[in-house]
Coordinates of C-alpha atoms in Angstrom, one line a residue:
M870 CA 83.3 80.1 81.7
P871 CA 85.6 77.9 80.2
K872 CA 89.0 77.2 82.2
M873 CA 91.9 79.7 80.6
F874 CA 94.6 77.2 81.3
G875 CA 94.7 74.0 79.2
T876 CA 96.7 71.0 79.6
D877 CA 99.9 73.6 78.8
G878 CA 99.3 77.2 80.2
V879 CA 97.2 79.6 78.0
R880 CA 97.0 79.2 74.8
G881 CA 95.5 81.1 71.6
L882 CA 95.5 82.8 68.4
A883 CA 98.3 85.5 69.3
N884 CA 96.6 89.2 69.3
K885 CA 93.6 87.9 69.1
D886 CA 92.8 85.3 72.0
L887 CA 96.0 85.8 73.4
T888 CA 96.4 90.1 73.7
A889 CA 99.1 91.9 75.0
R890 CA 96.4 93.4 77.5
L891 CA 95.7 89.4 78.9
A892 CA 99.7 89.0 79.2
L893 CA 99.8 92.3 81.1
D894 CA 97.2 90.9 83.3
L895 CA 98.7 87.6 83.7
G896 CA 101.8 88.9 84.6
D897 CA 100.0 91.1 87.2
A898 CA 97.9 88.1 88.7
A899 CA 101.0 85.6 88.8
V900 CA 103.0 87.9 91.1
R901 CA 100.4 87.9 93.6
V902 CA 100.0 84.3 94.0
L903 CA 103.1 83.1 93.2
G904 CA 105.2 85.6 95.5
D905 CA 104.9 88.3 97.6
A906 CA 104.8 91.6 95.8
G907 CA 104.2 93.6 99.6
T908 CA 107.2 96.4 100.6
Q909 CA 108.0 97.8 104.0
D910 CA 108.8 101.3 104.3
D911 CA 108.9 101.8 100.1
Q912 CA 112.1 99.2 100.5
P913 CA 111.7 95.6 99.9
E914 CA 113.6 93.2 102.0
G915 CA 115.2 91.0 99.4
R916 CA 113.6 91.9 96.1
R917 CA 111.6 89.2 94.3
R918 CA 112.5 87.9 91.2
A919 CA 110.9 86.4 87.8
L920 CA 112.6 84.9 84.7
V921 CA 110.7 85.3 81.2
G922 CA 111.9 83.5 77.8
R923 CA 110.2 82.6 74.8
D924 CA 110.3 81.1 71.8
T925 CA 111.2 82.6 67.9
R926 CA 107.6 84.0 67.1
V927 CA 107.6 87.4 66.2
S928 CA 104.3 88.1 68.6
G929 CA 106.6 87.2 71.5
D930 CA 107.9 90.3 71.4
F931 CA 104.9 92.1 72.8
L932 CA 104.1 89.5 74.7
A933 CA 106.9 89.4 76.5
S934 CA 107.1 93.1 77.1
A935 CA 103.6 92.9 78.5
L936 CA 103.9 90.1 80.7
A937 CA 107.4 91.4 82.0
A938 CA 105.4 94.7 82.5
G939 CA 102.6 93.2 84.5
M940 CA 105.4 91.4 86.6
S941 CA 107.5 94.5 87.6
A942 CA 104.5 96.7 88.1
G943 CA 104.0 93.8 91.0
G944 CA 107.0 94.6 92.4
F945 CA 109.1 92.0 91.2
D946 CA 112.5 92.4 89.2
V947 CA 112.2 90.8 85.9
I948 CA 115.0 88.9 83.7
D949 CA 114.4 88.6 80.5
A950 CA 116.2 85.9 78.7
G951 CA 115.0 86.3 75.1
I952 CA 114.6 83.4 72.7
I953 CA 115.6 79.8 75.0
P954 CA 113.8 76.8 75.0
T955 CA 111.2 76.2 77.2
P956 CA 113.2 73.6 79.1
G957 CA 116.0 76.4 79.5
V958 CA 113.9 78.6 81.4
A959 CA 112.9 75.7 83.7
Y960 CA 116.4 74.8 84.5
L961 CA 117.4 78.4 85.0
T962 CA 114.0 79.0 87.3
S963 CA 115.8 76.3 89.4
V964 CA 119.2 77.7 89.9
L965 CA 119.0 81.3 89.5
N966 CA 116.6 81.8 93.1
V967 CA 114.0 83.3 91.6
E968 CA 110.6 83.0 92.5
M969 CA 109.1 82.0 89.0
G970 CA 109.7 81.6 85.5
A971 CA 107.4 82.1 82.3
V972 CA 108.1 80.8 79.1
I973 CA 105.9 82.6 75.9
S974 CA 105.4 80.0 73.5
A975 CA 103.0 77.6 71.8
S976 CA 105.2 74.5 71.2
H977 CA 104.4 73.0 67.9
N978 CA 101.5 74.8 67.1
P979 CA 101.8 77.0 63.8
M980 CA 103.6 80.2 63.8
P981 CA 100.0 82.3 64.7
D982 CA 99.6 80.8 67.6
N983 CA 101.4 81.8 71.1
G984 CA 100.8 80.5 74.7
I985 CA 102.1 81.5 78.3
K986 CA 103.0 79.0 80.9
F987 CA 104.6 79.5 84.4
F988 CA 106.9 77.6 86.5
A989 CA 107.4 77.6 90.3
R990 CA 110.6 78.2 92.4
G991 CA 112.5 74.8 91.8
G992 CA 111.5 74.9 87.9
F993 CA 108.5 72.6 88.1
K994 CA 105.3 73.8 86.1
L995 CA 102.2 75.0 88.5
P996 CA 99.6 72.4 89.6
D997 CA 96.3 73.0 88.9
E998 CA 95.6 74.5 92.0
K999 CA 98.2 77.7 91.3
E1000 CA 96.7 77.9 87.7
D1001 CA 93.1 78.4 89.2
E1002 CA 94.4 80.8 91.9
I1003 CA 96.0 83.0 89.0
E1004 CA 92.8 82.6 87.2
A1005 CA 90.7 83.8 90.1
V1006 CA 92.7 87.1 90.7
L1007 CA 92.7 88.5 87.1
G1008 CA 91.9 91.7 86.2
Q1009 CA 91.5 92.3 89.7
D1010 CA 92.4 95.7 91.4
W1011 CA 94.9 95.5 94.3
E1012 CA 97.1 97.6 96.0
R1013 CA 100.3 97.9 93.9
P1014 CA 103.6 99.2 95.2
T1015 CA 104.9 102.4 94.4
G1016 CA 108.1 104.1 94.3
A1017 CA 111.0 102.0 95.1
G1018 CA 109.1 98.9 94.9
V1019 CA 108.1 98.3 91.3
G1020 CA 110.4 96.2 90.0
R1021 CA 113.2 96.4 87.1
V1022 CA 113.4 94.7 83.7
S1023 CA 116.6 93.7 82.4
H1024 CA 117.7 92.1 79.4
D1025 CA 120.4 89.3 79.6
Q1026 CA 119.9 86.4 76.5
T1027 CA 123.6 85.7 76.6
T1028 CA 124.1 84.8 80.2
A1029 CA 121.5 82.6 80.2
T1030 CA 121.7 80.8 77.3
N1031 CA 125.6 80.3 78.3
L1032 CA 124.2 79.0 81.4
Y1033 CA 121.8 76.4 80.0
I1034 CA 124.1 75.2 77.6
D1035 CA 126.7 74.6 80.2
H1036 CA 124.3 72.5 82.2
L1037 CA 123.2 70.7 79.2
V1038 CA 127.1 69.8 78.1
S1039 CA 127.9 68.9 81.7
T1040 CA 125.2 66.0 81.4
I1041 CA 127.1 64.2 79.5
A1042 CA 130.7 65.5 79.8
P1043 CA 131.4 66.8 83.3
L1044 CA 134.4 68.8 83.2
N1045 CA 137.8 66.9 83.9
D1046 CA 139.4 68.3 87.2
D1047 CA 141.6 70.9 85.0
Q1048 CA 138.7 72.4 83.5
T1049 CA 138.7 70.9 79.7
Q1050 CA 135.8 69.8 78.7
P1051 CA 135.5 66.1 77.4
K1052 CA 134.5 65.1 73.7
P1053 CA 132.3 62.1 74.1
L1054 CA 130.4 62.7 71.3
K1055 CA 133.6 62.9 68.8
G1056 CA 133.4 62.0 65.5
L1057 CA 129.6 61.3 65.3
K1058 CA 128.0 62.8 62.8
I1059 CA 124.5 63.7 63.0
V1060 CA 122.0 66.2 61.6
A1061 CA 119.9 68.7 63.7
D1062 CA 116.6 69.9 62.7
C1063 CA 116.4 72.8 64.8
A1064 CA 112.4 73.6 63.5
N1065 CA 113.6 77.5 63.4
G1066 CA 112.6 77.6 66.9
A1067 CA 113.7 78.6 70.0
T1068 CA 117.2 75.8 70.1
S1069 CA 118.3 76.8 66.9
V1070 CA 121.5 78.3 68.8
V1071 CA 121.4 75.8 71.8
A1072 CA 121.1 72.7 70.3
P1073 CA 124.1 72.5 67.6
E1074 CA 126.2 74.7 70.2
A1075 CA 125.8 71.9 72.9
L1076 CA 126.0 69.0 70.6
R1077 CA 129.2 70.6 69.1
R1078 CA 130.6 71.5 72.6
A1079 CA 130.2 67.5 73.6
G1080 CA 132.4 66.5 70.3
A1081 CA 129.9 65.7 67.4
D1082 CA 129.8 66.8 63.9
V1083 CA 126.9 68.7 63.2
I1084 CA 124.9 69.4 60.3
V1085 CA 122.2 71.8 61.3
I1086 CA 119.2 72.8 59.1
N1087 CA 116.3 75.0 59.9
A1088 CA 118.1 77.1 62.6
S1089 CA 117.5 80.3 60.6
P1090 CA 114.4 81.9 62.5
D1091 CA 112.6 84.5 61.1
G1092 CA 109.6 85.2 63.5
Y1093 CA 107.4 83.5 60.9
N1094 CA 108.7 80.2 59.8
I1095 CA 108.6 78.2 63.1
N1096 CA 107.7 74.8 62.7
K1097 CA 106.9 75.6 59.1
N1098 CA 107.7 72.3 57.2
A1099 CA 110.6 71.6 60.1
G1100 CA 111.2 69.9 63.1
S1101 CA 109.5 67.0 65.2
T1102 CA 106.0 67.5 63.1
H1103 CA 107.8 67.5 59.8
P1104 CA 111.0 65.1 60.0
E1105 CA 110.7 64.8 56.0
Q1106 CA 113.3 67.1 55.2
L1107 CA 115.5 66.0 58.1
Q1108 CA 115.1 62.2 56.9
A1109 CA 116.7 63.2 53.6
M1110 CA 119.4 65.0 54.5
V1111 CA 120.8 62.2 56.9
K1112 CA 120.5 59.8 54.2
A1113 CA 122.6 62.7 51.7
T1114 CA 125.2 63.4 54.2
D1115 CA 126.0 59.7 55.3
A1116 CA 125.2 60.8 58.8
V1117 CA 125.0 58.1 61.6
M1118 CA 121.5 59.8 62.7
G1119 CA 119.4 63.0 63.0
V1120 CA 117.5 64.7 65.7
A1121 CA 114.4 67.1 65.2
F1122 CA 113.2 69.3 67.7
D1123 CA 109.8 71.2 68.4
G1124 CA 109.4 75.1 68.4
D1125 CA 110.1 75.3 72.2
A1126 CA 112.9 72.2 72.0
D1127 CA 110.5 70.2 75.1
R1128 CA 110.4 67.1 72.5
C1129 CA 112.7 65.5 70.3
L1130 CA 112.3 62.5 67.7
A1131 CA 115.1 60.9 65.8
V1132 CA 116.2 59.2 62.4
D1133 CA 118.3 56.6 62.0
E1134 CA 121.0 56.3 59.4
D1135 CA 118.8 55.0 56.7
G1136 CA 116.3 57.7 57.3
N1137 CA 113.9 55.9 59.2
M1138 CA 112.2 57.7 62.1
V1139 CA 112.6 57.0 65.8
N1140 CA 109.7 57.7 67.8
G1141 CA 109.8 58.5 71.4
D1142 CA 108.9 55.4 72.9
Q1143 CA 111.8 53.6 71.2
I1144 CA 114.2 56.8 72.5
M1145 CA 112.3 55.9 76.1
G1146 CA 113.5 52.1 75.9
I1147 CA 117.2 52.9 74.7
L1148 CA 117.7 55.3 77.6
A1149 CA 115.7 53.6 80.2
R1150 CA 117.8 50.3 79.5
A1151 CA 120.9 53.0 79.5
K1152 CA 119.9 53.9 83.1
K1153 CA 118.9 50.5 84.1
R1154 CA 123.0 49.3 83.5
E1155 CA 124.2 52.3 84.8
G1156 CA 122.2 51.6 88.1
K1157 CA 120.1 55.2 87.5
L1158 CA 116.5 53.7 86.4
N1159 CA 114.7 54.7 90.0
H1160 CA 112.9 51.2 91.0
D1161 CA 113.8 50.0 87.4
T1162 CA 110.6 51.6 86.4
L1163 CA 110.0 53.7 83.4
V1164 CA 106.8 56.4 83.1
V1165 CA 105.0 56.1 80.1
T1166 CA 101.2 57.3 79.1
V1167 CA 98.4 55.0 77.9
M1168 CA 99.3 56.1 74.5
S1169 CA 102.8 54.1 74.4
N1170 CA 102.9 51.5 72.3
L1171 CA 102.3 47.8 73.7
G1172 CA 105.8 46.9 71.8
L1173 CA 107.7 49.3 74.0
K1174 CA 106.1 47.6 77.1
L1175 CA 106.8 43.8 76.2
A1176 CA 110.3 44.7 75.1
L1177 CA 110.9 46.4 78.4
K1178 CA 109.1 43.5 80.2
D1179 CA 111.8 41.0 79.0
M1180 CA 114.9 43.4 80.2
G1181 CA 113.3 43.7 83.7
I1182 CA 111.8 47.1 83.3
K1183 CA 108.6 47.9 84.5
T1184 CA 106.1 50.6 83.1
V1185 CA 103.7 52.8 84.9
E1186 CA 100.9 54.4 82.8
T1187 CA 99.4 58.1 83.5
S1188 CA 96.9 59.9 81.2
V1189 CA 98.2 62.0 77.9
G1190 CA 100.0 64.5 78.9
D1191 CA 104.0 65.2 80.6
R1192 CA 102.6 67.2 83.4
Y1193 CA 100.7 63.8 84.5
V1194 CA 104.2 62.0 83.4
L1195 CA 106.2 64.1 86.1
E1196 CA 103.5 63.8 88.9
E1197 CA 103.5 60.3 88.6
M1198 CA 107.6 60.4 88.5
L1199 CA 107.1 62.6 91.3
K1200 CA 104.7 60.7 93.7
G1201 CA 107.0 57.5 92.9
G1202 CA 110.3 58.9 92.8
Y1203 CA 110.9 57.5 89.3
S1204 CA 114.1 58.8 87.5
L1205 CA 112.4 58.3 83.7
G1206 CA 109.2 59.1 81.8
G1207 CA 107.9 60.5 78.9
E1208 CA 105.2 60.5 75.4
Q1209 CA 105.4 58.8 72.3
S1210 CA 105.6 62.1 71.1
G1211 CA 109.1 62.7 72.2
H1212 CA 108.5 64.7 75.3
V1213 CA 111.4 62.6 77.5
I1214 CA 111.5 63.8 81.2
N1215 CA 115.0 62.8 82.6
R1216 CA 114.8 64.2 86.4
E1217 CA 118.6 63.2 87.0
F1218 CA 119.3 66.6 85.1
A1219 CA 115.7 68.4 84.2
T1220 CA 112.3 69.1 85.8
T1221 CA 110.6 69.1 82.7
G1222 CA 111.0 67.5 79.1
D1223 CA 114.4 68.6 77.4
G1224 CA 114.8 68.0 73.6
T1225 CA 118.6 69.2 73.4
L1226 CA 119.1 66.8 76.6
T1227 CA 117.6 64.1 75.2
A1228 CA 119.5 64.3 72.1
L1229 CA 123.0 64.5 73.8
T1230 CA 121.9 61.6 76.1
L1231 CA 120.6 59.5 72.9
C1232 CA 123.8 60.3 71.2
N1233 CA 126.0 59.3 74.1
E1234 CA 124.5 56.2 74.1
V1235 CA 125.0 55.3 70.6
V1236 CA 128.3 56.3 71.2
K1237 CA 128.8 54.0 74.5
S1238 CA 127.1 51.0 73.0
G1239 CA 129.0 51.0 69.9
K1240 CA 125.7 50.1 68.0
S1241 CA 123.9 52.1 65.6
L1242 CA 120.4 54.0 66.3
K1243 CA 119.2 51.6 63.6
E1244 CA 120.2 48.5 66.0
L1245 CA 119.3 50.2 69.3
A1246 CA 115.8 51.2 68.0
A1247 CA 115.4 47.6 66.5
D1248 CA 115.4 46.4 70.1
F1249 CA 112.0 48.3 70.7
P1250 CA 109.6 47.2 68.2
Q1251 CA 106.5 48.8 67.9
L1252 CA 103.4 47.0 67.0
P1253 CA 100.7 48.0 64.3
Q1254 CA 98.7 50.4 65.5
T1255 CA 95.7 52.2 63.9
L1256 CA 93.8 55.3 65.1
I1257 CA 90.6 56.5 64.1
N1258 CA 89.0 59.8 65.8
V1259 CA 85.0 59.8 65.9
P1260 CA 83.5 63.0 65.7
N1261 CA 80.4 64.4 67.1
V1262 CA 80.0 62.0 69.7
D1263 CA 78.9 62.1 73.3
K1264 CA 82.5 61.3 74.3
M1265 CA 81.6 61.0 78.3
A1266 CA 79.3 58.3 77.4
A1267 CA 81.8 56.3 76.2
S1268 CA 83.2 54.7 79.3
T1269 CA 79.7 53.7 80.5
N1270 CA 77.9 52.8 77.4
P1271 CA 77.0 48.6 77.9
R1272 CA 77.3 47.8 74.1
I1273 CA 80.8 49.7 74.2
Q1274 CA 82.2 48.3 77.2
A1275 CA 81.1 44.6 75.8
A1276 CA 82.6 45.1 72.8
V1277 CA 86.1 46.4 73.9
K1278 CA 85.8 43.5 76.1
H1279 CA 85.5 41.2 73.3
E1280 CA 88.3 42.7 71.1
E1281 CA 90.7 42.6 74.1
E1282 CA 89.9 38.7 74.9
L1283 CA 90.4 38.3 71.3
L1284 CA 93.6 40.4 71.4
G1285 CA 94.8 38.5 74.3
D1286 CA 98.8 39.4 75.2
S1287 CA 99.3 40.0 71.4
G1288 CA 97.3 43.7 71.1
R1289 CA 95.0 46.0 73.1
V1290 CA 92.6 48.6 72.2
L1291 CA 92.1 52.3 73.9
L1292 CA 89.2 54.5 73.8
R1293 CA 90.1 58.4 74.8
P1294 CA 87.8 61.2 75.0
S1295 CA 89.3 64.5 73.1
G1296 CA 90.1 66.9 75.8
T1297 CA 89.1 69.9 73.5
E1298 CA 86.3 68.5 71.3
P1299 CA 83.3 66.1 70.9
L1300 CA 84.8 62.8 69.6
V1301 CA 86.4 59.9 70.7
R1302 CA 90.1 58.5 69.3
V1303 CA 89.9 54.6 69.2
M1304 CA 93.0 53.4 69.1
A1305 CA 94.0 49.2 68.7
E1306 CA 97.4 47.6 68.4
A1307 CA 98.0 44.1 67.0
A1308 CA 100.1 41.4 65.7
T1309 CA 99.7 42.8 62.1
Q1310 CA 98.8 46.2 60.6
A1311 CA 95.3 44.6 58.7
Y1312 CA 94.3 42.9 62.3
A1313 CA 94.7 46.5 64.1
D1314 CA 92.8 48.2 61.1
E1315 CA 90.1 45.8 61.9
V1316 CA 89.6 45.6 65.4
C1317 CA 90.1 49.8 65.2
T1318 CA 87.0 50.0 62.6
R1319 CA 85.0 47.5 64.2
L1320 CA 85.0 49.3 67.6
A1321 CA 84.9 52.9 65.7
K1322 CA 81.8 51.9 64.0
I1323 CA 80.1 51.1 67.2
V1324 CA 81.1 53.9 69.1
A1325 CA 79.4 56.2 66.3
E1326 CA 76.5 54.2 66.3
E1327 CA 75.7 54.6 70.1
L1328 CA 77.1 58.0 70.7
A1329 CA 76.0 60.0 68.2
L1330 CA 74.9 63.4 69.1

């Protein structure tokens, strides 16, 4: 049987792969693994609590109800926070003294999909072992509580949202002694593309409270339009709007707002690597970049690493996936890390990638530096990159095939310090991703094409 939990929880087509019954069973299993739902004399000593939030997909309604039902039937009191970004659930899980949090979202995926992922006490994503334990007890019978032992479900979206917004704004604008709110972004005209997703209320409000003049697009979720030609996966509308309104920059979120990409005043994209570079340099300047190190994945552009090296900032590489970035950050005590896709983990303020937090801190650095986003991003030039997916191959043999390894070594010798190559097997399909970076686009194309041809010849199924 394939594993139910993937790299980011349980995902699938809502009401086909991810059903109400499965959500109920996941809630039931999670309370057994992540907390003690037992009772004494029908009256628990200190109720166990869980927090549930979701993005704007229409299927989130029935999945949230089913998940909360499974948890409350297992003896947990459930706080339903309604529509709230994934990092909002992580934050609230860390401060509300709940045993666990759960998010119903498929992030940047199309609307028909959905997913469920859990956060342990403290707001951290579950390690693989805990997900395996939940899967192992899924659907099993056990002695469920009765009477006063069963849990309640309460709904309080307003309080949850306001607590989270307060936290976000405080990261760049801590309250003054007289409890007034500073406005560090005053006069900054920006466009925010909320992808008709979970941050449609949170991001505009947080940016405005910090003083920004915000033009908001794609913040009218109807249950069906999440990520549809909007947000970080479709930034064209944002690019056009920044130029049309003479804004100084734009920010784009995905459906659950755990990632953020940006656009400069000319409508050019500023990707996650460049954002991480800007924020890493700012943290180093302020003495807050632990060990003067940024944690990145193998997909981060060599241009970022070379630029950071010149600034005295080291990089540590992990496998692709923000969970692996966080694991490395916790292991090494690092304070900043992320992915080219715009997942940025700022451990000073968050336990997971937070798109709205990234937008606030990026805007704050534009103001503090006195430079435009275009000027800041120019300090982190991206080497031309080519990526070719080679399908229908024995993906696991890429790392052991002698001809392929010899070809990789040859190309690396030719590139020297001016580029690199990477062969990465897909996690879900029988294909190998071949990537090359070089000083020119033409050379990157040549290298990538040569390697892809050899991979196809040697590993064809």
